[in-house]
Coordinates of C-alpha atoms and ligand atoms in Angstrom, one line a residue:
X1 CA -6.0 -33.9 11.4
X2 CA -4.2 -36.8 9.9
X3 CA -0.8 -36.4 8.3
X4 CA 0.0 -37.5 4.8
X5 CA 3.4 -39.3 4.3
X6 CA 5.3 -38.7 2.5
X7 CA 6.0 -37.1 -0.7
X8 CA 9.5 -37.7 -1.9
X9 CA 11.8 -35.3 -3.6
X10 CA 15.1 -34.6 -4.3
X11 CA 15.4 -31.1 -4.0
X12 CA 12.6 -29.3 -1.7
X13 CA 12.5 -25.7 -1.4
X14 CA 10.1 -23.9 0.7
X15 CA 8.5 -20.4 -0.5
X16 CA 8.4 -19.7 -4.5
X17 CA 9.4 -16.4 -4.9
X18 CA 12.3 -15.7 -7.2
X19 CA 15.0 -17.4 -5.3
X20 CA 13.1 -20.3 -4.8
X21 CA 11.8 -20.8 -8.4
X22 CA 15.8 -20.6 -9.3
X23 CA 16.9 -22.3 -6.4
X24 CA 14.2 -25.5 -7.8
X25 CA 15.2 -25.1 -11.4
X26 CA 19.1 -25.0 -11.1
X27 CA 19.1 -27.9 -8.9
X28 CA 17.5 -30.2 -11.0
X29 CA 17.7 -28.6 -15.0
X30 CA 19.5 -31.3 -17.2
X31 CA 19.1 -34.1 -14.7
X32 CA 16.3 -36.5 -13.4
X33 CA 16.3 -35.1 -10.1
X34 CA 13.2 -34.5 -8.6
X35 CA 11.9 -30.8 -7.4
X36 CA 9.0 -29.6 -5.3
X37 CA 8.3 -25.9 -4.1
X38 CA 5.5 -25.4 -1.1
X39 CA 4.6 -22.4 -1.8
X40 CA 1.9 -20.4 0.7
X41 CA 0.7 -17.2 -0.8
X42 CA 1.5 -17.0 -4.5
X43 CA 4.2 -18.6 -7.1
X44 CA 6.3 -15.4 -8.0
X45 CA 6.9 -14.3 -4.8
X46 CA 6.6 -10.7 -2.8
X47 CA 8.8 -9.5 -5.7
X48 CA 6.0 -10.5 -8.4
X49 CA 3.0 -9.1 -7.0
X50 CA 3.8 -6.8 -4.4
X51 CA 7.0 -5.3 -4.8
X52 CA 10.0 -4.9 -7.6
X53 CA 6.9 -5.3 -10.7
X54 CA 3.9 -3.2 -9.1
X55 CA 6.5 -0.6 -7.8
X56 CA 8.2 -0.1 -11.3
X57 CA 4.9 0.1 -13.0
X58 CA 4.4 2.8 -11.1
X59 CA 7.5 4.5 -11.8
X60 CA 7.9 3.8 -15.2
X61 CA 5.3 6.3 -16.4
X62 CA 6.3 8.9 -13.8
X63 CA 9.9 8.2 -15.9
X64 CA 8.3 8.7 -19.2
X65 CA 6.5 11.9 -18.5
X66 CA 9.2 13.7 -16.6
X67 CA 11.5 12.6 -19.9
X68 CA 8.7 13.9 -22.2
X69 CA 8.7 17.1 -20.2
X70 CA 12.1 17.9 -20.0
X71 CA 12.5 18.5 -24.0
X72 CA 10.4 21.4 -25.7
X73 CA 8.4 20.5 -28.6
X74 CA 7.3 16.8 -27.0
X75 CA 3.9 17.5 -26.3
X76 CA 3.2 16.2 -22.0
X77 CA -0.5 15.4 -20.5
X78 CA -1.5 14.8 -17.3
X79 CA -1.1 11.4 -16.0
X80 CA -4.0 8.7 -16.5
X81 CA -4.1 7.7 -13.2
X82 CA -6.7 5.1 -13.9
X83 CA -4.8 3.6 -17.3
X84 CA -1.0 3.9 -14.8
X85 CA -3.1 1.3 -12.3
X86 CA -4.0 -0.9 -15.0
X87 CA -1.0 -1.6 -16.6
X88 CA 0.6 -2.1 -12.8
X89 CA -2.5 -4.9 -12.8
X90 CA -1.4 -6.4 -15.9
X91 CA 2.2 -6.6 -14.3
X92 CA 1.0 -8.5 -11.1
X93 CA -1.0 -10.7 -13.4
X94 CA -4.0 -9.3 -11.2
X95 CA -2.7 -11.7 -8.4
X96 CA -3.2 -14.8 -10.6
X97 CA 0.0 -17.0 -10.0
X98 CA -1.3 -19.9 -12.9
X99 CA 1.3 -18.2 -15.6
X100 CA 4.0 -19.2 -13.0
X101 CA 2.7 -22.5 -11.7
X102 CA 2.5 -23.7 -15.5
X103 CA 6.7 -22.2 -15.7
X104 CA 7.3 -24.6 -13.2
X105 CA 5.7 -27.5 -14.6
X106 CA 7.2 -26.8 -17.3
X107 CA 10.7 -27.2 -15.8
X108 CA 9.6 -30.6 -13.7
X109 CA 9.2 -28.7 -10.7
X110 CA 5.8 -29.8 -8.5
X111 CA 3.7 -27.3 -6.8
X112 CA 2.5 -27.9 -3.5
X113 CA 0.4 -25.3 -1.5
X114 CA 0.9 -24.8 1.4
X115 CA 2.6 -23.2 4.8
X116 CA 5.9 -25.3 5.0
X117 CA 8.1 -26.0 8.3
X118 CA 11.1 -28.0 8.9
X119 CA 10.1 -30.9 10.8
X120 CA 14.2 -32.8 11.5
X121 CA 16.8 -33.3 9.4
X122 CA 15.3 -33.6 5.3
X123 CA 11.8 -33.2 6.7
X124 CA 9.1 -30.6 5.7
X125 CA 5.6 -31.0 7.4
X126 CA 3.3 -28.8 4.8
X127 CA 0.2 -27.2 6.4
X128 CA -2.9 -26.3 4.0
X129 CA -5.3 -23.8 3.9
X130 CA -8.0 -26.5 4.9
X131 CA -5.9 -27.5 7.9
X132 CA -5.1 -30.7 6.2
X133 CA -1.2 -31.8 6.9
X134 CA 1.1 -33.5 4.5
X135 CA 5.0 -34.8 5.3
X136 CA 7.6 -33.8 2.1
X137 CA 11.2 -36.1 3.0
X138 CA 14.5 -34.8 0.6
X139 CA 16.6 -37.3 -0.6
X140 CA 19.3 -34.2 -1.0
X141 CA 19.0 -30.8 -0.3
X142 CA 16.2 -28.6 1.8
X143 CA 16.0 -25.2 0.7
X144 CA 15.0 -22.5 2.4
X145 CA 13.2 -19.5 0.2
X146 CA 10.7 -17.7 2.5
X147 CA 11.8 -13.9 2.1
X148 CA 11.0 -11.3 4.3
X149 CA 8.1 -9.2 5.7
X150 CA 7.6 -5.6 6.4
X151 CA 8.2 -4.3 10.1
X152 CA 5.3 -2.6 11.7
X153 CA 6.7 -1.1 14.8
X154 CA 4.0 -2.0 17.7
X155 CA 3.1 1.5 18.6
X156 CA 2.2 1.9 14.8
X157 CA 0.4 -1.3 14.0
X158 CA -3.5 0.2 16.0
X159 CA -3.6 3.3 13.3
X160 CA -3.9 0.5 10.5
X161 CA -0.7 2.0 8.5
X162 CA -0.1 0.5 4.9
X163 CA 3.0 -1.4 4.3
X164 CA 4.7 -1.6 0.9
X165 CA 2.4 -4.8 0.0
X166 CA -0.6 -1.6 0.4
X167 CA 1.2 1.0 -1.2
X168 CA 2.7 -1.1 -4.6
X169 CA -1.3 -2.6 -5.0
X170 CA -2.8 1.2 -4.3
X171 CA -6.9 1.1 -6.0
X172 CA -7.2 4.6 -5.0
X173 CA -4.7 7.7 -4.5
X174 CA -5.2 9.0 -1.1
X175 CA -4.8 12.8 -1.1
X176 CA -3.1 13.2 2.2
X177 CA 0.0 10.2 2.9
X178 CA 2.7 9.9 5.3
X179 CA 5.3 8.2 4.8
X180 CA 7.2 7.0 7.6
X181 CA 11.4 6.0 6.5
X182 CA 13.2 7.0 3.9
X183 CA 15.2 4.2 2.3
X184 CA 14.6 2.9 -1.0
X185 CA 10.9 1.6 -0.3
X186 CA 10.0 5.0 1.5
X187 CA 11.6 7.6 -1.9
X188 CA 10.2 4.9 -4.6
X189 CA 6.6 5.3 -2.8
X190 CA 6.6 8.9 -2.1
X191 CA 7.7 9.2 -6.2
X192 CA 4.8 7.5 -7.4
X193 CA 2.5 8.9 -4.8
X194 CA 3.1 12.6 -5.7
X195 CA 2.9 12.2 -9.3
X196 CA -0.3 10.5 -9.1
X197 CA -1.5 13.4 -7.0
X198 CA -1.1 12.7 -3.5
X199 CA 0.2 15.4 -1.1
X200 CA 2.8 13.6 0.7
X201 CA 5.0 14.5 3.5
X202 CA 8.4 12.1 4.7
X203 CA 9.1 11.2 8.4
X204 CA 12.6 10.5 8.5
X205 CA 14.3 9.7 11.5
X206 CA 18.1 10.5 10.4
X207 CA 19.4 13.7 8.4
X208 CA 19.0 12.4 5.1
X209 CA 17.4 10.1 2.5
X210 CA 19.2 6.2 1.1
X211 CA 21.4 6.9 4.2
X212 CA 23.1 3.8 2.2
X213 CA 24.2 5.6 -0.8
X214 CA 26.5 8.0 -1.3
X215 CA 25.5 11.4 0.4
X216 CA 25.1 13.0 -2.9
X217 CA 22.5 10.4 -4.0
X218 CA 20.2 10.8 -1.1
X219 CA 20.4 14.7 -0.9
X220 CA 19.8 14.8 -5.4
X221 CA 16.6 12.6 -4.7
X222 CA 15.7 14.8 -1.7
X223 CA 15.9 18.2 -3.3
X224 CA 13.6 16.9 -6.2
X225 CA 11.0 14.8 -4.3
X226 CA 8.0 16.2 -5.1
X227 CA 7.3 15.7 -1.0
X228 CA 7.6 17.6 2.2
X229 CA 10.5 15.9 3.7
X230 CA 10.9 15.9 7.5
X231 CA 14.7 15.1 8.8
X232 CA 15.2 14.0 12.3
X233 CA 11.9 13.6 12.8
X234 CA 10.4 12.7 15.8
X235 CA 6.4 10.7 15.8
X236 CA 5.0 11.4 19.4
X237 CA 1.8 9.7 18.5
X238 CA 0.0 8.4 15.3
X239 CA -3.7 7.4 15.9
X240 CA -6.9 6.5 13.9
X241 CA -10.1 6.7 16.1
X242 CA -11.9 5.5 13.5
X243 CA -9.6 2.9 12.2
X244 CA -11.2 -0.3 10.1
X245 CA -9.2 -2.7 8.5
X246 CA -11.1 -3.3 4.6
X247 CA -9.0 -5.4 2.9
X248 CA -5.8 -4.9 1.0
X249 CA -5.2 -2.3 -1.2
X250 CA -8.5 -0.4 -0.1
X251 CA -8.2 3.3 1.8
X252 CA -8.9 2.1 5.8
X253 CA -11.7 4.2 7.3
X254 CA -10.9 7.7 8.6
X255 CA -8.5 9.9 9.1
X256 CA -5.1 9.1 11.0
X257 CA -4.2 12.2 13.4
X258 CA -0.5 12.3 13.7
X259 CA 1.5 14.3 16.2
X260 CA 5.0 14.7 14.1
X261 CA 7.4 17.0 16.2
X262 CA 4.5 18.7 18.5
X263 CA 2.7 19.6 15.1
X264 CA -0.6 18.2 14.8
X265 CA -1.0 17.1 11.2
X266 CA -4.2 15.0 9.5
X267 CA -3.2 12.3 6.6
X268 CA -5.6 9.7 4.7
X269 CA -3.4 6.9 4.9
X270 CA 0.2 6.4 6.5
X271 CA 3.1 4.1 5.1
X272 CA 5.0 2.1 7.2
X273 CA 8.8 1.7 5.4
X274 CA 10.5 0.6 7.9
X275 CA 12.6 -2.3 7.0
X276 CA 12.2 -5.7 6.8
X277 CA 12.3 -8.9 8.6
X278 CA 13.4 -12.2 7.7
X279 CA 10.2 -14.7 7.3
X280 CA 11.8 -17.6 9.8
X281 CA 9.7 -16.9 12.8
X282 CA 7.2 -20.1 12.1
X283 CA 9.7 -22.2 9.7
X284 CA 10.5 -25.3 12.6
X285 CA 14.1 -24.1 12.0
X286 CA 14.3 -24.5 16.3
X287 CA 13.9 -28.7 15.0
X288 CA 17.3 -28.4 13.1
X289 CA 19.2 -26.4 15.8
X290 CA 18.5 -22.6 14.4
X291 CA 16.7 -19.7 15.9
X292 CA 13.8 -19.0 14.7
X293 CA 12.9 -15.4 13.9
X294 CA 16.2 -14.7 12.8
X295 CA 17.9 -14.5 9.5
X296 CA 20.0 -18.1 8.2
X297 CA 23.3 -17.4 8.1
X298 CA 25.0 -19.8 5.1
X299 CA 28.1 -20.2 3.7
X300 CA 29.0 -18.8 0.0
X301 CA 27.9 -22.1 -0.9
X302 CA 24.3 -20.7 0.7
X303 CA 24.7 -23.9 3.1
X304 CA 23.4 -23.7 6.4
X305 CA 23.5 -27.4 7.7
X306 CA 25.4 -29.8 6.2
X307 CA 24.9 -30.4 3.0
X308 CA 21.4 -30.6 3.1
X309 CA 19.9 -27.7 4.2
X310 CA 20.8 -24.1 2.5
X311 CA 19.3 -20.6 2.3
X312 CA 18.5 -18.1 -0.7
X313 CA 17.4 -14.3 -1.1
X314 CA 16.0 -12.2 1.8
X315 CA 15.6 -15.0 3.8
X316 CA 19.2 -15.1 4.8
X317 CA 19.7 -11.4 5.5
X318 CA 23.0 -11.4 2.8
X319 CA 21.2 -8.9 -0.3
X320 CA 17.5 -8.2 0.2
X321 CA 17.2 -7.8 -3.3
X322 CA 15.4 -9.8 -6.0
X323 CA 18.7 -10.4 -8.6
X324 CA 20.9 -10.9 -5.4
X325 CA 18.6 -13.4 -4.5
X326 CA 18.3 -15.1 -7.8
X327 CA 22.3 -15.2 -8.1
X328 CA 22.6 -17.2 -4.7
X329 CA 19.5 -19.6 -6.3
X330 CA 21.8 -20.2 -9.6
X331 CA 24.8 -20.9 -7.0
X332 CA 22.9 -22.4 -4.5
X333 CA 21.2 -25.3 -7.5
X334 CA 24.5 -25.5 -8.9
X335 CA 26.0 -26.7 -5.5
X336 CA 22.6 -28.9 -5.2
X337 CA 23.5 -30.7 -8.2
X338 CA 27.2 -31.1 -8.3
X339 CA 26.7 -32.7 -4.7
X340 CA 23.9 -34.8 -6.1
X341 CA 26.4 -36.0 -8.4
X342 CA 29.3 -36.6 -6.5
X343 CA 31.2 -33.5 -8.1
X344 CA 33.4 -31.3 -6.5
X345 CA 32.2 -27.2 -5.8
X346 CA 35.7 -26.0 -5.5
X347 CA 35.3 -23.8 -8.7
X348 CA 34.0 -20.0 -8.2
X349 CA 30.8 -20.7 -10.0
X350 CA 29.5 -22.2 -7.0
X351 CA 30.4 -19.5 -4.5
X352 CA 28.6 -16.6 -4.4
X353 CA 31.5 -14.2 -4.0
X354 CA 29.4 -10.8 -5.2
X355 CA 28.0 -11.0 -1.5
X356 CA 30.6 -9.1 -0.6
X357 CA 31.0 -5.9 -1.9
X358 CA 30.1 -6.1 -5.4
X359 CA 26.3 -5.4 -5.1
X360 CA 24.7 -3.7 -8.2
X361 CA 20.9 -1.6 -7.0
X362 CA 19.1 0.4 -8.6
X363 CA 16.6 3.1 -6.8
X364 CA 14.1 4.3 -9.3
X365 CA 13.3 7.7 -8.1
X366 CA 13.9 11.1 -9.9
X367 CA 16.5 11.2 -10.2
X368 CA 17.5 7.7 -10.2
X369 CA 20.5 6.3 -8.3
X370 CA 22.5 3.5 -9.3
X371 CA 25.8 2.1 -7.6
X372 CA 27.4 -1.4 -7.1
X373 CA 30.0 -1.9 -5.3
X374 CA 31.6 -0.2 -1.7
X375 CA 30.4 3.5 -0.9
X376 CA 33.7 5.4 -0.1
X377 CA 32.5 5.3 3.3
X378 CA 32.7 1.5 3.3
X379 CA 35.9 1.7 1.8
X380 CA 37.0 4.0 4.4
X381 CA 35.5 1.7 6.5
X382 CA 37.5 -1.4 5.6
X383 CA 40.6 0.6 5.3
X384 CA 41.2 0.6 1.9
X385 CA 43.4 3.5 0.6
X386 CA 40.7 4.9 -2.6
X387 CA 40.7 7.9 -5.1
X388 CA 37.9 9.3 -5.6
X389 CA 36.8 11.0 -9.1
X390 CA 33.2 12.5 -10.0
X391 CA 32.2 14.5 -13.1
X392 CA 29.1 16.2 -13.7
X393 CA 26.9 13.8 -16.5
X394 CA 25.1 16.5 -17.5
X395 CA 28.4 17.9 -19.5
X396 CA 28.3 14.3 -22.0
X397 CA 26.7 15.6 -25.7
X398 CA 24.8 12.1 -25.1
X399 CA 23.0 13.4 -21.8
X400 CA 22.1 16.8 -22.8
X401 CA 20.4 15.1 -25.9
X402 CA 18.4 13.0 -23.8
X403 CA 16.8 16.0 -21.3
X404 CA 17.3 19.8 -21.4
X405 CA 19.5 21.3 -18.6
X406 CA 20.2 17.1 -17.6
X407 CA 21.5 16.9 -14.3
X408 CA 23.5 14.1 -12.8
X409 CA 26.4 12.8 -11.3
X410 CA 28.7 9.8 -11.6
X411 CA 31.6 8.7 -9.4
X412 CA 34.1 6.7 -9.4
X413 CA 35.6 4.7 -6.3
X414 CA 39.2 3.3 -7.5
X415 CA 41.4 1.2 -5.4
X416 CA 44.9 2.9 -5.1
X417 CA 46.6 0.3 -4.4
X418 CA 45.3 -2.1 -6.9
X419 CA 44.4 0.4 -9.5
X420 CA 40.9 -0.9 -10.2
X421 CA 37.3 0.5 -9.9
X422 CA 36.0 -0.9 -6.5
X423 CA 32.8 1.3 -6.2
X424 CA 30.4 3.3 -8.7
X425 CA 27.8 5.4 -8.2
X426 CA 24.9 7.3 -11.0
X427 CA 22.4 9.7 -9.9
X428 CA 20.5 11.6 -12.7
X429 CA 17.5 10.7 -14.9
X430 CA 17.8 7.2 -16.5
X431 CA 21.0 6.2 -14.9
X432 CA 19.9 2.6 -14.5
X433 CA 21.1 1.2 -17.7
X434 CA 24.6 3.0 -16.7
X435 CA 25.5 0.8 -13.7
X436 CA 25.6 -3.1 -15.5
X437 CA 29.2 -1.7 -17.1
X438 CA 30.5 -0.6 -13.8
X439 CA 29.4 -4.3 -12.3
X440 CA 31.6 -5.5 -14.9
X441 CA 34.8 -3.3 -14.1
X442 CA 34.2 -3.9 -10.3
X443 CA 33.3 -7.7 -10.7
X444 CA 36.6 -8.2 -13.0
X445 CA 38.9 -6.2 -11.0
X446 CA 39.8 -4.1 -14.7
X447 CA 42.6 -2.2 -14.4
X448 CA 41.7 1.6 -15.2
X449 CA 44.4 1.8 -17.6
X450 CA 42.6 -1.1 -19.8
X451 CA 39.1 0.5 -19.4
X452 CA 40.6 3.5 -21.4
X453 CA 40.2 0.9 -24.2
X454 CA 36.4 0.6 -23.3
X455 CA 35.1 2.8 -25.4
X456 CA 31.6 4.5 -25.0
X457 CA 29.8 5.2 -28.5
X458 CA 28.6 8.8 -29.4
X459 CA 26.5 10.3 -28.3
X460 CA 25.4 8.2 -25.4
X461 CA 25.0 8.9 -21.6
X462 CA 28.0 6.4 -21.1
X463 CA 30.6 8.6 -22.6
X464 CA 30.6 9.5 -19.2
X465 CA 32.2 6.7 -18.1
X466 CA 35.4 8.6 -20.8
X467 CA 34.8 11.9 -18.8
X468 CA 35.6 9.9 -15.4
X469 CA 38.8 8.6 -16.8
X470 CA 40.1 12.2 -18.4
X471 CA 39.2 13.1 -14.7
X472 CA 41.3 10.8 -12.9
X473 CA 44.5 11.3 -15.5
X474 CA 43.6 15.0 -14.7
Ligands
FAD501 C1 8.2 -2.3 -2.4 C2 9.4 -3.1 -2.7 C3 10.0 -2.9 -4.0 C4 11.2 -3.7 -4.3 N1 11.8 -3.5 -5.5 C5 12.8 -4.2 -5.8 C6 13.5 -3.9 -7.1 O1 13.1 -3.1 -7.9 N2 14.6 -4.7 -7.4 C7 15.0 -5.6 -6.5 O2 16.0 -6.3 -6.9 N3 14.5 -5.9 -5.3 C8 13.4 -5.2 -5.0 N4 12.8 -5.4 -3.8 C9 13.2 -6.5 -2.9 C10 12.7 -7.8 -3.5 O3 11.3 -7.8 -3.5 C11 13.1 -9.0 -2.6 O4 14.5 -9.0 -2.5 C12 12.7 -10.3 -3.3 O5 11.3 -10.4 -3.4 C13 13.3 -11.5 -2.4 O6 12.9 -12.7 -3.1 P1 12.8 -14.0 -2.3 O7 12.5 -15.1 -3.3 O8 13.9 -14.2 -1.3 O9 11.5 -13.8 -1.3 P2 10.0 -13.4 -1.7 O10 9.9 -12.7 -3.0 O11 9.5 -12.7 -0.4 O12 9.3 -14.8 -1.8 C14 9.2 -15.7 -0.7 C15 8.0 -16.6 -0.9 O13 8.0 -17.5 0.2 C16 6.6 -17.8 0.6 N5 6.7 -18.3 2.0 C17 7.1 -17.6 3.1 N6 7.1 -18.5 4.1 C18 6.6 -19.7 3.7 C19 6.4 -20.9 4.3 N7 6.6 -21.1 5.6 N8 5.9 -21.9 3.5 C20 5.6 -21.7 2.2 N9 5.8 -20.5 1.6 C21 6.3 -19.5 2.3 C22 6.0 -16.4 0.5 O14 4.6 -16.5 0.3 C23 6.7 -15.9 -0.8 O15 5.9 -16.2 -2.0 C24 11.6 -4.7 -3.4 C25 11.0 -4.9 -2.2 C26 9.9 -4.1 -1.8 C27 9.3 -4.3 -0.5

């Protein structure tokens, strides 16, 4: 097949998900700079249309009901399980990507379809669906945006197991799932899945669940699960005799026969949540001097070669989260564009600094979980000398408004030595919203004696945040 040369651009960026899209529109916005993402699947990314927006569609009305529920008088119905998949539909734009090619145009930014690979130094060779090639050349930067995939462990992968992209774009509720992992994919899936009306049981290799959190997190999420929970659990086999691959999204034929600790159990469907992997294996990073297959490793200034070739979101293994990824973009364009124009990068706008240990993530099961920053573990870990104060959320006026007999938990992590908030952590119904206020203490480095002059309205949730502070003056 004959290759097209080739397409000029300042700023190319392979895979439009929502680093990319950021990465394309920082780097260019105010400016006549050229932008181009090859994008291979859909504009929007993994995040879009198969994981953050299906997944919190499915929670949200889970959320709703269990809120409903939890105060007399507020009458609570079964849950449309038809009307919950639709409105997940409308928030994947039923896998039509033309709202977000049309963003792009708007911002200047060309869309070219395609599989993308580095080809030498500011060369992308873009493959089509039709087989047709066509050569993209950078006068500045290359940007690498490709995210991650799901691992499917080899022994699993004949049984025809679904992976998050499966479980987030569910048509039908199998009545019998297993759910293999339990990290934040594995707990969000097994929420939705049992209050839709599957029976669900958890294979989890270790002795608890978000082994990343704070123990107190995984073990609240684990004693409310709605799910048969198996800890250090053991799969001797999992096998589908009559297994039949039918397309995304659609129940695979027959039953999968697992043996789980010498029990013989039967499920309908089993989900594989076992991590991810970064998407570099067929990316021609082996023509720039990388390893393929591996994660990028960058700089703060998400370079990886020079100046010309950089790495955003999953791709290069630093946050595998969507707004982690999207804050390296806005750093990573910034850099892109102060370069272009000869101007310096010294400043800390274009290092991305909250890398490293000042991570905000929500999980949004029941309860949810939200933190940012080090888990006293990793402050053990890195030596810091750290006080540790927790309070019971449930005894703020604001949080037994919102939900009878609320129950929660928030903690602080606060550096001794420094006197500042290095670490938070929420667990209890609707604790998202808590954690932005805590990125702010941790990001700024507040002292605790000024966040005494932070104060929480009445009666909302966040007077917990006083209740923390009377704790630590004791
Ligand atoms: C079930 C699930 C739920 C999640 N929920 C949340 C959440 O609530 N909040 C959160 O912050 N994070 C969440 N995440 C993580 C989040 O989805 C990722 O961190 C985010 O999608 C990463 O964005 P990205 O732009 O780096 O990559 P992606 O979103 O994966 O986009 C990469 C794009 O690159 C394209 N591509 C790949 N290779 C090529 C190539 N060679 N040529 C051309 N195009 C290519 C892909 O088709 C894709 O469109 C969730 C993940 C999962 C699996």
């Amino acid at each position: 097949m004959a290759v097209e040369t080739a397409g000029e651009y300042d700023v190319i960026v392979l895979g439009g998900g929502p680093a990319g899209e950021n990465a394309a529109s920082y780097a260019i916005a105010g400016s006549s700079r050229t932008a181009v993402i090859v994008e291979r699947e859909l504009v929007g990314g993994e995040c879009s249309y198969w994981a953050c927006m299906p997944s919190k569609a499915l929670l949200r009305p889970v959320e709703v009901r269990a809120a409903a529920q939890a105060i007399p008088g507020v009458p609570v119905g079964a849950l449309d399980v038809a009307g919950v998949l639709r409105r997940r539909d409308s928030f994947t734009s039923h896998h039509d990507d033309s709202g977000q090619v049309r963003w792009a145009e708007s911002e200047g930014i060309d869309v070219v379809r395609g599989h993308g690979r580095l080809a030498g130094e500011r060369l992308v060779r873009v493959t089509a669906a039709d087989g047709s090639t066509r050569e993209l050349r950078a006068r500045h930067a290359v940007v690498l945006a490709t995210g991650s995939t799901a691992v499917v462990p080899p022994d699993l992968a004949g049984a025809l197991p679904w992976t998050s992209r499966d479980v987030t774009n569910l048509r039908e509720v199998p009545s019998r799932v297993l759910i293999i992992g339990g990290g934040v994919v594995a707990c969000e899936a097994a929420t939705w899945l049992a209050a839709l009306g599957a029976k669900v049981v958890m294979a989890v290799r270790g002795s608890a669940l978000l082994a990343k959190a704070e123990p107190f997190a995984g073990a609240a999420v684990a004693a409310s699960l709605a799910a048969d929970v198996r800890f250090g659990a053991v799969l001797d086999s999992v096998a589908r005799p009559g297994a039949r691959d039918t397309g995304e999204g659609n129940i695979h034929g027959g039953p999968v026969e697992v043996m789980l600790g010498g029990e013989r159990l039967e499920f309908d469907e089993v989900v594989v949540a076992a991590g991810r992997k970064p998407a570099t294996a067929d990316l021609g990073l082996e023509t720039v001097g990388l390893a393929p297959g591996r994660a990028v490793a960058t700089d703060d200034h998400l370079a990886a070669v020079g100046e010309w070739l950089y790495a955003v979101g999953d791709v290069n293994g630093r946050s595998a989260l969507t707004h982690m990824g999207k804050y390296q973009a806005r750093v990573c364009g910034d850099v892109i564009a102060a370069r272009a124009d000869g101007r310096g990068i010294a400043s800390r706008r274009f290092s991305a600094s909250a890398d490293h240990g000042e991570v905000p993530q929500v999980v949004f099961t029941q309860p949810q979980v939200a933190s940012v920053g080090l888990t006293e573990a990793q402050a053990h870990a890195e030596g810091l000398e750290v006080e540790v104060v927790a309070v019971d959320i449930g005894t703020v006026a604001g949080a037994a408004l919102h939900a009878d007999g609320y129950s929660g938990r928030a903690q602080l992590l606060i550096d001794r030595v420094e006197d500042v908030v290095i670490g938070a952590s929420f667990v209890g119904p609707e604790v998202a919203e808590l954690v932005h206020a805590a990125t702010i203490a941790v990001v700024g480095r507040v002292p605790v004696d000024l966040l005494w002059h932070a104060v929480p309205a009445y009666p909302t949730v966040s007077e917990v945040w006083l209740r923390l502070l009377e704790a630590r003056r004791g």
